[in-house]
mmCIF file of C-alpha atoms and ligand atoms in Angstrom:
data_model
loop_
_atom_site.group_PDB
_atom_site.id
_atom_site.type_symbol
_atom_site.label_atom_id
_atom_site.label_comp_id
_atom_site.label_asym_id
_atom_site.label_seq_id
_atom_site.Cartn_x
_atom_site.Cartn_y
_atom_site.Cartn_z
ATOM 1 C CA UNK A 1339 18.253 5.102 35.915
ATOM 2 C CA UNK A 1340 17.306 4.497 32.290
ATOM 3 C CA UNK A 1341 19.222 1.522 30.844
ATOM 4 C CA UNK A 1342 21.355 1.876 27.732
ATOM 5 C CA UNK A 1343 19.388 2.354 24.561
ATOM 6 C CA UNK A 1344 19.684 -0.378 21.966
ATOM 7 C CA UNK A 1345 19.958 2.329 19.326
ATOM 8 C CA UNK A 1346 20.383 6.094 19.611
ATOM 9 C CA UNK A 1347 19.679 8.324 16.619
ATOM 10 C CA UNK A 1348 21.421 11.609 17.386
ATOM 11 C CA UNK A 1349 20.347 14.861 15.780
ATOM 12 C CA UNK A 1350 17.474 13.727 13.590
ATOM 13 C CA UNK A 1351 14.705 15.943 12.219
ATOM 14 C CA UNK A 1352 11.125 14.833 12.901
ATOM 15 C CA UNK A 1353 8.372 15.491 10.315
ATOM 16 C CA UNK A 1354 7.065 18.299 12.599
ATOM 17 C CA UNK A 1355 10.437 20.061 12.237
ATOM 18 C CA UNK A 1356 11.882 19.372 15.698
ATOM 19 C CA UNK A 1357 15.572 18.437 15.865
ATOM 20 C CA UNK A 1358 15.861 15.674 18.472
ATOM 21 C CA UNK A 1359 17.659 12.545 19.591
ATOM 22 C CA UNK A 1360 15.668 9.326 19.578
ATOM 23 C CA UNK A 1361 16.494 6.255 21.654
ATOM 24 C CA UNK A 1362 15.041 2.775 21.217
ATOM 25 C CA UNK A 1363 14.802 -0.034 23.746
ATOM 26 C CA UNK A 1364 13.286 -3.511 23.405
ATOM 27 C CA UNK A 1365 11.898 -2.744 19.955
ATOM 28 C CA UNK A 1366 10.137 0.461 20.973
ATOM 29 C CA UNK A 1367 10.858 4.173 20.953
ATOM 30 C CA UNK A 1368 12.011 4.710 24.539
ATOM 31 C CA UNK A 1369 12.740 8.450 24.522
ATOM 32 C CA UNK A 1370 12.640 11.452 22.224
ATOM 33 C CA UNK A 1371 14.451 14.641 23.276
ATOM 34 C CA UNK A 1372 17.936 15.811 24.120
ATOM 35 C CA UNK A 1373 19.763 12.589 24.946
ATOM 36 C CA UNK A 1374 23.395 13.610 24.527
ATOM 37 C CA UNK A 1375 25.725 11.443 26.555
ATOM 38 C CA UNK A 1376 23.127 8.773 27.194
ATOM 39 C CA UNK A 1377 24.668 5.308 26.845
ATOM 40 C CA UNK A 1378 23.633 3.249 23.830
ATOM 41 C CA UNK A 1379 24.768 -0.013 22.310
ATOM 42 C CA UNK A 1380 24.806 1.715 18.953
ATOM 43 C CA UNK A 1381 24.675 5.435 18.204
ATOM 44 C CA UNK A 1382 24.169 7.019 14.788
ATOM 45 C CA UNK A 1383 24.987 10.653 14.054
ATOM 46 C CA UNK A 1384 22.071 11.686 11.826
ATOM 47 C CA UNK A 1385 23.458 15.149 11.052
ATOM 48 C CA UNK A 1386 20.021 16.789 10.977
ATOM 49 C CA UNK A 1387 18.590 14.302 8.491
ATOM 50 C CA UNK A 1388 14.873 13.552 8.487
ATOM 51 C CA UNK A 1389 13.489 10.525 10.287
ATOM 52 C CA UNK A 1390 9.983 9.222 9.604
ATOM 53 C CA UNK A 1391 8.095 6.129 10.662
ATOM 54 C CA UNK A 1392 8.517 3.201 8.246
ATOM 55 C CA UNK A 1393 6.527 3.481 5.029
ATOM 56 C CA UNK A 1394 3.359 1.387 4.787
ATOM 57 C CA UNK A 1395 2.342 0.080 1.367
ATOM 58 C CA UNK A 1396 -1.365 -0.622 1.824
ATOM 59 C CA UNK A 1397 -2.047 -2.281 -1.528
ATOM 60 C CA UNK A 1398 0.275 -4.304 -3.728
ATOM 61 C CA UNK A 1399 0.105 -7.469 -5.821
ATOM 62 C CA UNK A 1400 3.271 -9.457 -5.156
ATOM 63 C CA UNK A 1401 1.908 -12.553 -6.916
ATOM 64 C CA UNK A 1402 1.415 -10.918 -10.314
ATOM 65 C CA UNK A 1403 4.313 -8.441 -10.266
ATOM 66 C CA UNK A 1404 7.035 -8.471 -12.934
ATOM 67 C CA UNK A 1405 5.005 -10.116 -15.702
ATOM 68 C CA UNK A 1406 5.530 -7.549 -18.438
ATOM 69 C CA UNK A 1407 7.654 -9.767 -20.677
ATOM 70 C CA UNK A 1408 5.170 -12.646 -20.345
ATOM 71 C CA UNK A 1409 1.867 -10.743 -20.466
ATOM 72 C CA UNK A 1410 2.444 -7.209 -21.766
ATOM 73 C CA UNK A 1411 -0.035 -4.348 -22.040
ATOM 74 C CA UNK A 1412 -0.842 -3.537 -25.696
ATOM 75 C CA UNK A 1413 -4.298 -1.851 -25.657
ATOM 76 C CA UNK A 1414 -3.792 -0.476 -22.139
ATOM 77 C CA UNK A 1415 -7.298 -1.219 -20.866
ATOM 78 C CA UNK A 1416 -8.549 -2.798 -17.633
ATOM 79 C CA UNK A 1417 -10.293 -5.526 -19.663
ATOM 80 C CA UNK A 1418 -7.070 -6.450 -21.467
ATOM 81 C CA UNK A 1419 -5.083 -6.433 -18.245
ATOM 82 C CA UNK A 1420 -7.567 -8.802 -16.589
ATOM 83 C CA UNK A 1421 -7.585 -11.079 -19.648
ATOM 84 C CA UNK A 1422 -3.857 -11.420 -20.274
ATOM 85 C CA UNK A 1423 -3.003 -11.702 -16.589
ATOM 86 C CA UNK A 1424 -5.597 -14.461 -16.062
ATOM 87 C CA UNK A 1425 -4.000 -16.301 -19.003
ATOM 88 C CA UNK A 1426 -0.478 -15.862 -17.612
ATOM 89 C CA UNK A 1427 -1.708 -17.092 -14.230
ATOM 90 C CA UNK A 1428 -2.318 -20.558 -15.692
ATOM 91 C CA UNK A 1429 1.445 -21.020 -15.818
ATOM 92 C CA UNK A 1430 2.203 -19.752 -12.290
ATOM 93 C CA UNK A 1431 4.057 -22.064 -9.923
ATOM 94 C CA UNK A 1432 4.776 -21.592 -6.233
ATOM 95 C CA UNK A 1433 8.470 -21.126 -7.089
ATOM 96 C CA UNK A 1434 7.840 -18.583 -9.848
ATOM 97 C CA UNK A 1435 5.451 -16.510 -7.695
ATOM 98 C CA UNK A 1436 7.960 -16.632 -4.837
ATOM 99 C CA UNK A 1437 10.882 -15.518 -7.032
ATOM 100 C CA UNK A 1438 9.010 -12.503 -8.456
ATOM 101 C CA UNK A 1439 7.567 -11.525 -5.058
ATOM 102 C CA UNK A 1440 11.010 -11.732 -3.477
ATOM 103 C CA UNK A 1441 12.435 -9.201 -5.957
ATOM 104 C CA UNK A 1442 9.674 -6.715 -5.140
ATOM 105 C CA UNK A 1443 9.955 -7.271 -1.379
ATOM 106 C CA UNK A 1444 13.707 -6.619 -1.561
ATOM 107 C CA UNK A 1445 13.073 -3.350 -3.423
ATOM 108 C CA UNK A 1446 10.425 -2.308 -0.900
ATOM 109 C CA UNK A 1447 12.489 -3.109 2.190
ATOM 110 C CA UNK A 1448 15.514 -1.277 0.769
ATOM 111 C CA UNK A 1449 13.308 1.765 0.082
ATOM 112 C CA UNK A 1450 12.015 2.030 3.651
ATOM 113 C CA UNK A 1451 8.744 0.074 3.624
ATOM 114 C CA UNK A 1452 8.277 -1.713 6.947
ATOM 115 C CA UNK A 1453 4.680 -2.916 6.492
ATOM 116 C CA UNK A 1454 2.696 -3.997 3.472
ATOM 117 C CA UNK A 1455 -0.651 -5.522 2.476
ATOM 118 C CA UNK A 1456 -0.444 -7.807 -0.536
ATOM 119 C CA UNK A 1457 -3.462 -9.140 -2.354
ATOM 120 C CA UNK A 1458 -3.124 -12.823 -3.217
ATOM 121 C CA UNK A 1459 -5.302 -14.205 -6.005
ATOM 122 C CA UNK A 1460 -7.418 -17.131 -4.916
ATOM 123 C CA UNK A 1461 -9.436 -18.792 -7.691
ATOM 124 C CA UNK A 1462 -9.773 -22.067 -9.608
ATOM 125 C CA UNK A 1463 -7.007 -20.990 -12.046
ATOM 126 C CA UNK A 1464 -4.188 -20.557 -9.532
ATOM 127 C CA UNK A 1465 -5.726 -22.264 -6.497
ATOM 128 C CA UNK A 1466 -3.761 -21.564 -3.330
ATOM 129 C CA UNK A 1467 -0.310 -21.404 -4.983
ATOM 130 C CA UNK A 1468 0.011 -17.662 -4.388
ATOM 131 C CA UNK A 1469 -0.885 -18.028 -0.723
ATOM 132 C CA UNK A 1470 1.586 -20.883 -0.302
ATOM 133 C CA UNK A 1471 4.406 -18.851 -1.877
ATOM 134 C CA UNK A 1472 3.652 -15.646 0.026
ATOM 135 C CA UNK A 1473 3.057 -17.332 3.387
ATOM 136 C CA UNK A 1474 6.641 -18.633 3.201
ATOM 137 C CA UNK A 1475 7.939 -15.157 2.342
ATOM 138 C CA UNK A 1476 5.871 -13.566 5.101
ATOM 139 C CA UNK A 1477 7.790 -15.683 7.619
ATOM 140 C CA UNK A 1478 11.165 -15.206 5.948
ATOM 141 C CA UNK A 1479 10.832 -11.408 5.673
ATOM 142 C CA UNK A 1480 9.278 -10.909 9.133
ATOM 143 C CA UNK A 1481 12.486 -9.376 10.590
ATOM 144 C CA UNK A 1482 12.279 -6.620 7.940
ATOM 145 C CA UNK A 1483 8.626 -6.128 7.023
ATOM 146 C CA UNK A 1484 5.155 -6.959 8.342
ATOM 147 C CA UNK A 1485 3.279 -8.554 5.478
ATOM 148 C CA UNK A 1486 -0.516 -8.855 5.520
ATOM 149 C CA UNK A 1487 -1.987 -11.304 3.007
ATOM 150 C CA UNK A 1488 -5.437 -10.576 1.592
ATOM 151 C CA UNK A 1489 -7.222 -13.550 -0.001
ATOM 152 C CA UNK A 1490 -8.409 -11.834 -3.159
ATOM 153 C CA UNK A 1491 -11.137 -12.960 -5.570
ATOM 154 C CA UNK A 1492 -9.848 -11.229 -8.723
ATOM 155 C CA UNK A 1493 -11.837 -13.436 -11.124
ATOM 156 C CA UNK A 1494 -15.189 -13.072 -9.363
ATOM 157 C CA UNK A 1495 -16.947 -15.335 -6.877
ATOM 158 C CA UNK A 1496 -20.371 -15.901 -8.431
ATOM 159 C CA UNK A 1497 -19.094 -16.210 -11.967
ATOM 160 C CA UNK A 1498 -16.120 -18.341 -10.952
ATOM 161 C CA UNK A 1499 -17.541 -21.434 -9.231
ATOM 162 C CA UNK A 1500 -15.275 -22.942 -6.625
ATOM 163 C CA UNK A 1501 -13.800 -19.608 -5.571
ATOM 164 C CA UNK A 1502 -15.871 -19.259 -2.398
ATOM 165 C CA UNK A 1503 -14.641 -22.615 -1.072
ATOM 166 C CA UNK A 1504 -11.055 -21.682 -1.945
ATOM 167 C CA UNK A 1505 -11.421 -18.360 -0.110
ATOM 168 C CA UNK A 1506 -12.592 -20.251 2.974
ATOM 169 C CA UNK A 1507 -9.581 -22.559 2.732
ATOM 170 C CA UNK A 1508 -7.286 -19.551 2.317
ATOM 171 C CA UNK A 1509 -8.737 -17.926 5.438
ATOM 172 C CA UNK A 1510 -8.258 -21.161 7.351
ATOM 173 C CA UNK A 1511 -4.656 -21.570 6.199
ATOM 174 C CA UNK A 1512 -2.937 -18.249 6.643
ATOM 175 C CA UNK A 1513 -4.691 -15.398 4.843
ATOM 176 C CA UNK A 1514 -5.071 -12.397 7.156
ATOM 177 C CA UNK A 1515 -8.108 -10.826 5.502
ATOM 178 C CA UNK A 1516 -10.467 -11.110 2.554
ATOM 179 C CA UNK A 1517 -10.706 -9.056 -0.627
ATOM 180 C CA UNK A 1518 -13.150 -8.864 -3.488
ATOM 181 C CA UNK A 1519 -13.525 -7.200 -6.854
ATOM 182 C CA UNK A 1520 -17.237 -6.529 -7.384
ATOM 183 C CA UNK A 1521 -16.749 -4.857 -10.782
ATOM 184 C CA UNK A 1522 -15.408 -8.110 -12.170
ATOM 185 C CA UNK A 1523 -18.341 -10.326 -11.179
ATOM 186 C CA UNK A 1524 -21.832 -11.113 -12.476
ATOM 187 C CA UNK A 1525 -23.553 -9.460 -9.482
ATOM 188 C CA UNK A 1526 -21.501 -6.849 -7.641
ATOM 189 C CA UNK A 1527 -23.752 -6.541 -4.586
ATOM 190 C CA UNK A 1528 -24.083 -10.311 -4.204
ATOM 191 C CA UNK A 1529 -20.268 -10.582 -4.218
ATOM 192 C CA UNK A 1530 -20.014 -7.880 -1.562
ATOM 193 C CA UNK A 1531 -22.541 -9.824 0.561
ATOM 194 C CA UNK A 1532 -20.486 -13.029 0.290
ATOM 195 C CA UNK A 1533 -17.264 -11.242 1.229
ATOM 196 C CA UNK A 1534 -18.857 -9.691 4.328
ATOM 197 C CA UNK A 1535 -20.352 -13.023 5.342
ATOM 198 C CA UNK A 1536 -16.900 -14.642 5.137
ATOM 199 C CA UNK A 1537 -15.339 -11.681 6.974
ATOM 200 C CA UNK A 1538 -17.765 -12.187 9.849
ATOM 201 C CA UNK A 1539 -17.338 -15.961 9.865
ATOM 202 C CA UNK A 1540 -13.523 -15.680 10.089
ATOM 203 C CA UNK A 1541 -13.427 -12.352 11.981
ATOM 204 C CA UNK A 1542 -11.159 -10.680 9.410
ATOM 205 C CA UNK A 1543 -10.873 -7.262 7.785
ATOM 206 C CA UNK A 1544 -12.111 -6.549 4.260
ATOM 207 C CA UNK A 1545 -10.456 -4.876 1.261
ATOM 208 C CA UNK A 1546 -12.270 -4.375 -2.072
ATOM 209 C CA UNK A 1547 -11.036 -3.289 -5.481
ATOM 210 C CA UNK A 1548 -13.906 -0.978 -6.367
ATOM 211 C CA UNK A 1549 -15.462 1.407 -8.892
ATOM 212 C CA UNK A 1550 -12.557 1.309 -11.319
ATOM 213 C CA UNK A 1551 -14.229 3.278 -14.123
ATOM 214 C CA UNK A 1552 -14.185 6.792 -15.551
ATOM 215 C CA UNK A 1553 -17.852 7.563 -14.894
ATOM 216 C CA UNK A 1554 -19.735 7.174 -11.589
ATOM 217 C CA UNK A 1555 -21.924 4.422 -13.022
ATOM 218 C CA UNK A 1556 -21.468 1.837 -10.252
ATOM 219 C CA UNK A 1557 -20.591 3.558 -6.961
ATOM 220 C CA UNK A 1558 -20.558 0.151 -5.294
ATOM 221 C CA UNK A 1559 -18.536 1.804 -2.550
ATOM 222 C CA UNK A 1560 -21.821 3.154 -1.147
ATOM 223 C CA UNK A 1561 -23.174 -0.392 -0.866
ATOM 224 C CA UNK A 1562 -19.911 -1.417 0.817
ATOM 225 C CA UNK A 1563 -20.450 1.443 3.293
ATOM 226 C CA UNK A 1564 -24.008 0.243 3.955
ATOM 227 C CA UNK A 1565 -22.850 -3.323 4.611
ATOM 228 C CA UNK A 1566 -19.932 -2.109 6.726
ATOM 229 C CA UNK A 1567 -22.371 -0.427 9.096
ATOM 230 C CA UNK A 1568 -24.835 -3.349 8.975
ATOM 231 C CA UNK A 1569 -22.096 -5.832 9.919
ATOM 232 C CA UNK A 1570 -20.532 -3.486 12.483
ATOM 233 C CA UNK A 1571 -17.258 -3.558 10.527
ATOM 234 C CA UNK A 1572 -16.462 0.173 10.851
ATOM 235 C CA UNK A 1573 -12.698 0.770 10.769
ATOM 236 C CA UNK A 1574 -12.078 -2.683 9.259
ATOM 237 C CA UNK A 1575 -12.874 -2.022 5.592
ATOM 238 C CA UNK A 1576 -10.713 -0.515 2.850
ATOM 239 C CA UNK A 1577 -11.289 0.028 -0.850
ATOM 240 C CA UNK A 1578 -8.734 0.483 -3.628
ATOM 241 C CA UNK A 1579 -8.996 2.585 -6.814
ATOM 242 C CA UNK A 1580 -12.455 4.169 -6.249
ATOM 243 C CA UNK A 1581 -11.763 6.140 -9.432
ATOM 244 C CA UNK A 1582 -15.466 6.868 -9.916
ATOM 245 C CA UNK A 1583 -15.302 9.227 -6.925
ATOM 246 C CA UNK A 1584 -13.144 11.515 -9.067
ATOM 247 C CA UNK A 1585 -16.020 11.937 -11.534
ATOM 248 C CA UNK A 1586 -18.672 13.000 -8.984
ATOM 249 C CA UNK A 1587 -19.854 16.612 -8.902
ATOM 250 C CA UNK A 1588 -18.507 18.314 -5.741
ATOM 251 C CA UNK A 1589 -21.768 18.191 -3.762
ATOM 252 C CA UNK A 1590 -22.286 14.484 -4.469
ATOM 253 C CA UNK A 1591 -18.642 13.806 -3.615
ATOM 254 C CA UNK A 1592 -19.068 15.597 -0.286
ATOM 255 C CA UNK A 1593 -22.112 13.431 0.501
ATOM 256 C CA UNK A 1594 -20.240 10.243 -0.460
ATOM 257 C CA UNK A 1595 -17.183 11.316 1.580
ATOM 258 C CA UNK A 1596 -19.358 11.882 4.667
ATOM 259 C CA UNK A 1597 -20.820 8.371 4.276
ATOM 260 C CA UNK A 1598 -17.325 6.847 3.919
ATOM 261 C CA UNK A 1599 -16.113 8.757 6.967
ATOM 262 C CA UNK A 1600 -19.073 7.593 9.068
ATOM 263 C CA UNK A 1601 -18.506 3.984 7.990
ATOM 264 C CA UNK A 1602 -14.778 4.244 8.807
ATOM 265 C CA UNK A 1603 -13.806 3.087 5.313
ATOM 266 C CA UNK A 1604 -10.211 3.684 4.186
ATOM 267 C CA UNK A 1605 -9.629 4.755 0.593
ATOM 268 C CA UNK A 1606 -6.464 3.531 -1.112
ATOM 269 C CA UNK A 1607 -5.391 5.623 -4.095
ATOM 270 C CA UNK A 1608 -3.303 3.763 -6.669
ATOM 271 C CA UNK A 1609 -1.954 6.555 -8.863
ATOM 272 C CA UNK A 1610 0.380 4.577 -11.129
ATOM 273 C CA UNK A 1611 -2.299 2.128 -12.273
ATOM 274 C CA UNK A 1612 -5.117 4.681 -12.251
ATOM 275 C CA UNK A 1613 -3.200 7.185 -14.392
ATOM 276 C CA UNK A 1614 -2.227 4.410 -16.784
ATOM 277 C CA UNK A 1615 -5.613 2.698 -17.204
ATOM 278 C CA UNK A 1616 -8.232 5.425 -16.746
ATOM 279 C CA UNK A 1617 -9.280 7.958 -19.378
ATOM 280 C CA UNK A 1618 -8.510 5.522 -22.162
ATOM 281 C CA UNK A 1619 -11.504 6.552 -24.282
ATOM 282 C CA UNK A 1620 -10.744 10.249 -23.984
ATOM 283 C CA UNK A 1621 -9.319 11.689 -27.191
ATOM 284 C CA UNK A 1622 -8.759 15.130 -25.669
ATOM 285 C CA UNK A 1623 -8.401 16.441 -22.115
ATOM 286 C CA UNK A 1624 -7.629 12.927 -20.929
ATOM 287 C CA UNK A 1625 -8.938 12.263 -17.419
ATOM 288 C CA UNK A 1626 -6.639 11.144 -14.615
ATOM 289 C CA UNK A 1627 -8.983 8.729 -12.852
ATOM 290 C CA UNK A 1628 -7.264 9.247 -9.506
ATOM 291 C CA UNK A 1629 -9.589 9.254 -6.469
ATOM 292 C CA UNK A 1630 -9.896 12.801 -5.070
ATOM 293 C CA UNK A 1631 -7.501 12.459 -2.143
ATOM 294 C CA UNK A 1632 -7.540 16.100 -1.059
ATOM 295 C CA UNK A 1633 -11.292 16.318 -0.736
ATOM 296 C CA UNK A 1634 -11.508 12.958 0.998
ATOM 297 C CA UNK A 1635 -8.805 13.996 3.480
ATOM 298 C CA UNK A 1636 -10.652 17.261 4.115
ATOM 299 C CA UNK A 1637 -13.761 15.217 4.942
ATOM 300 C CA UNK A 1638 -11.789 13.241 7.532
ATOM 301 C CA UNK A 1639 -11.497 9.992 5.542
ATOM 302 C CA UNK A 1640 -8.356 7.855 5.967
ATOM 303 C CA UNK A 1641 -6.595 7.911 2.600
ATOM 304 C CA UNK A 1642 -3.536 5.868 1.650
ATOM 305 C CA UNK A 1643 -1.460 6.032 -1.503
ATOM 306 C CA UNK A 1644 -0.099 2.668 -2.584
ATOM 307 C CA UNK A 1645 1.846 0.841 -5.277
ATOM 308 C CA UNK A 1646 -0.673 -1.738 -6.611
ATOM 309 C CA UNK A 1647 0.972 -3.339 -9.657
ATOM 310 C CA UNK A 1648 4.561 -3.334 -10.872
ATOM 311 C CA UNK A 1649 5.551 -4.230 -14.425
ATOM 312 C CA UNK A 1650 2.470 -6.067 -15.662
ATOM 313 C CA UNK A 1651 -0.473 -5.334 -17.957
ATOM 314 C CA UNK A 1652 -2.170 -3.205 -15.278
ATOM 315 C CA UNK A 1653 0.913 -1.023 -14.753
ATOM 316 C CA UNK A 1654 3.835 -1.426 -17.159
ATOM 317 C CA UNK A 1655 6.282 0.514 -14.963
ATOM 318 C CA UNK A 1656 7.289 0.912 -11.334
ATOM 319 C CA UNK A 1657 9.412 -0.428 -8.519
ATOM 320 C CA UNK A 1658 8.714 -1.429 -4.942
ATOM 321 C CA UNK A 1659 9.730 2.075 -3.809
ATOM 322 C CA UNK A 1660 6.570 3.541 -2.252
ATOM 323 C CA UNK A 1661 7.946 7.107 -2.212
ATOM 324 C CA UNK A 1662 7.528 7.032 -5.997
ATOM 325 C CA UNK A 1663 3.749 6.957 -5.495
ATOM 326 C CA UNK A 1664 3.983 10.044 -3.287
ATOM 327 C CA UNK A 1665 6.051 11.794 -5.949
ATOM 328 C CA UNK A 1666 3.374 10.926 -8.552
ATOM 329 C CA UNK A 1667 0.603 12.259 -6.309
ATOM 330 C CA UNK A 1668 2.047 15.784 -6.217
ATOM 331 C CA UNK A 1669 1.300 16.094 -9.932
ATOM 332 C CA UNK A 1670 -1.625 13.668 -10.293
ATOM 333 C CA UNK A 1671 -3.651 15.181 -7.432
ATOM 334 C CA UNK A 1672 -2.344 18.774 -7.657
ATOM 335 C CA UNK A 1673 -0.779 18.491 -4.201
ATOM 336 C CA UNK A 1674 2.310 20.670 -4.249
ATOM 337 C CA UNK A 1675 2.063 23.068 -1.309
ATOM 338 C CA UNK A 1676 3.961 22.427 1.907
ATOM 339 C CA UNK A 1677 0.714 21.354 3.589
ATOM 340 C CA UNK A 1678 -0.218 19.090 0.652
ATOM 341 C CA UNK A 1679 3.180 17.401 0.662
ATOM 342 C CA UNK A 1680 2.885 16.779 4.418
ATOM 343 C CA UNK A 1681 -0.486 15.168 3.684
ATOM 344 C CA UNK A 1682 1.105 12.991 1.010
ATOM 345 C CA UNK A 1683 3.743 11.797 3.476
ATOM 346 C CA UNK A 1684 0.916 10.972 5.899
ATOM 347 C CA UNK A 1685 -0.750 8.977 3.094
ATOM 348 C CA UNK A 1686 2.421 6.854 2.894
ATOM 349 C CA UNK A 1687 2.718 6.429 6.667
ATOM 350 C CA UNK A 1688 0.026 7.242 9.273
ATOM 351 C CA UNK A 1689 -3.055 6.762 7.098
ATOM 352 C CA UNK A 1690 -2.116 3.335 5.702
ATOM 353 C CA UNK A 1691 -0.977 2.286 9.198
ATOM 354 C CA UNK A 1692 -4.472 3.130 10.448
ATOM 355 C CA UNK A 1693 -6.125 1.322 7.523
ATOM 356 C CA UNK A 1694 -3.975 -1.790 8.120
ATOM 357 C CA UNK A 1695 -4.616 -1.414 11.878
ATOM 358 C CA UNK A 1696 -0.903 -1.673 12.675
ATOM 359 C CA UNK A 1697 -0.458 -1.609 16.447
ATOM 360 C CA UNK A 1698 1.745 1.021 18.139
ATOM 361 C CA UNK A 1699 2.677 2.809 14.918
ATOM 362 C CA UNK A 1700 4.225 6.260 14.774
ATOM 363 C CA UNK A 1701 6.890 8.558 16.132
ATOM 364 C CA UNK A 1702 6.029 8.684 19.800
ATOM 365 C CA UNK A 1703 7.434 7.204 22.983
ATOM 366 C CA UNK A 1704 6.116 3.659 23.355
ATOM 367 C CA UNK A 1705 5.501 3.186 19.634
ATOM 368 C CA UNK A 1706 7.239 0.379 17.840
ATOM 369 C CA UNK A 1707 10.587 1.583 16.497
ATOM 370 C CA UNK A 1708 9.988 1.146 12.757
ATOM 371 C CA UNK A 1709 11.957 4.091 11.390
ATOM 372 C CA UNK A 1710 13.535 5.437 8.230
ATOM 373 C CA UNK A 1711 16.378 7.953 8.064
ATOM 374 C CA UNK A 1712 16.430 9.885 4.797
ATOM 375 C CA UNK A 1713 19.248 11.623 2.913
ATOM 376 C CA UNK A 1714 17.747 15.059 3.360
ATOM 377 C CA UNK A 1715 17.251 17.692 6.039
ATOM 378 C CA UNK A 1716 13.913 18.786 4.533
ATOM 379 C CA UNK A 1717 10.970 16.518 5.220
ATOM 380 C CA UNK A 1718 9.107 17.501 2.025
ATOM 381 C CA UNK A 1719 11.966 16.068 -0.037
ATOM 382 C CA UNK A 1720 11.060 12.519 0.979
ATOM 383 C CA UNK A 1721 8.209 13.073 -1.494
ATOM 384 C CA UNK A 1722 9.244 15.918 -3.805
ATOM 385 C CA UNK A 1723 12.741 14.717 -4.703
ATOM 386 C CA UNK A 1724 12.440 11.084 -3.659
ATOM 387 C CA UNK A 1725 15.363 11.648 -1.293
ATOM 388 C CA UNK A 1726 17.219 8.339 -0.934
ATOM 389 C CA UNK A 1727 16.694 6.248 2.147
ATOM 390 C CA UNK A 1728 19.876 6.058 4.295
ATOM 391 C CA UNK A 1729 18.969 3.547 6.942
ATOM 392 C CA UNK A 1730 15.974 1.561 8.092
ATOM 393 C CA UNK A 1731 15.188 0.431 11.632
ATOM 394 C CA UNK A 1732 12.692 -2.382 12.133
ATOM 395 C CA UNK A 1733 11.336 -3.084 15.627
ATOM 396 C CA UNK A 1734 14.289 -1.226 17.126
ATOM 397 C CA UNK A 1735 16.948 -3.140 15.199
ATOM 398 C CA UNK A 1736 19.036 -1.663 12.409
ATOM 399 C CA UNK A 1737 17.537 -3.388 9.380
ATOM 400 C CA UNK A 1738 19.739 -1.976 6.633
ATOM 401 C CA UNK A 1739 22.050 0.876 5.764
ATOM 402 C CA UNK A 1740 22.716 2.230 2.285
ATOM 403 C CA UNK A 1741 26.187 3.271 1.219
ATOM 404 C CA UNK A 1742 26.345 5.157 -2.034
ATOM 405 C CA UNK A 1743 29.402 6.001 -4.062
ATOM 406 C CA UNK A 1744 29.768 7.677 -7.400
ATOM 407 C CA UNK A 1745 33.163 8.094 -9.036
ATOM 408 C CA UNK A 1746 33.032 11.124 -11.310
ATOM 409 C CA UNK A 1747 35.861 10.467 -13.721
ATOM 410 C CA UNK A 1748 34.758 13.330 -15.985
ATOM 411 C CA UNK A 1749 35.971 15.794 -13.353
ATOM 412 C CA UNK A 1750 39.522 14.718 -14.081
ATOM 413 C CA UNK A 1751 40.093 12.809 -10.871
ATOM 414 C CA UNK A 1752 41.709 9.403 -10.724
HETATM 415 ZN ZN1 LIG B 706 -4.955 -3.926 -6.823
#
């Protein structure tokens, strides 16, 4: 005799098209199938609406979100964004970081994100203030979202003395993994070496901002792949941006993709920032600068699409709604067929879950019940129309439910 489900979603559409009932018990998906009449503490009539696993935002910067009024983008270059944001960072306090991060987390949770990796800047300018603020929020938001904190050396390690010691302190006091930014240091390979050494010392995963240029003039990602294999860190390394991959001729890209696949490196595409900051010197036929997701997927690489920055000099627009990045990808990466759109949804769910190494993720019996019910009966519309999220389930518990009303007075009603 199966006990009562904690929650029973009746008549929901899975991404593979099946119309099923889904029951949760003790935080996990207990059964998927025809469960009519089965007792449940709470039952929801889904009316054929789509259910997906919770969205996973693999790359965001909660600590420097919502800075546009303080440090706006004027030129619209990477160099300017780094400069004005570093300046603004001098005034950061734990309270101010926490207040801005909280606004973004609320947006993300309401839009169906149930797991997220945030970079947290660790350097002599801001010290450990970002980590202190976000560690508190990680605990507070735990019932709604799993938050990974990546100790991130935005200002360089070699050219910013004191950073290495601060990174060690961050890893001792709550950071989940380590991140670097080789293109913003005096010696890219030496920075990569330091990051891997720290990763091994603290047994943590690695996440680099990498090759954020229009031309393939660095391709540091290949050195990251080499070190990943040397350190035995396959499956534990991700890179964000990787815009230079978009500029490789197809045969070179195929070779690079095979190397990334073999090293188990996840690529995180950041379309909002990449579209905004790349191609800035082009006066005609402006390049997109978005890593070639389709070709990387075809080569078997794990590819996530993520938010990165929101309302700052790197990205002067955006919200915490991850589906927006999927919507952007249809146009930015020419991914509009039914198969492409399914791939985009996977880049907001399964792929980032794999990159973040989330345990028991997905829509199968025994998986953790992190679920989103969408206001549509067509799965593609989660991406193509940004169908609103109706309710979110986190670890088997109803996390939130949206109620929407619109009073159309123009129709002549009261
Ligand atoms: Zn970033």
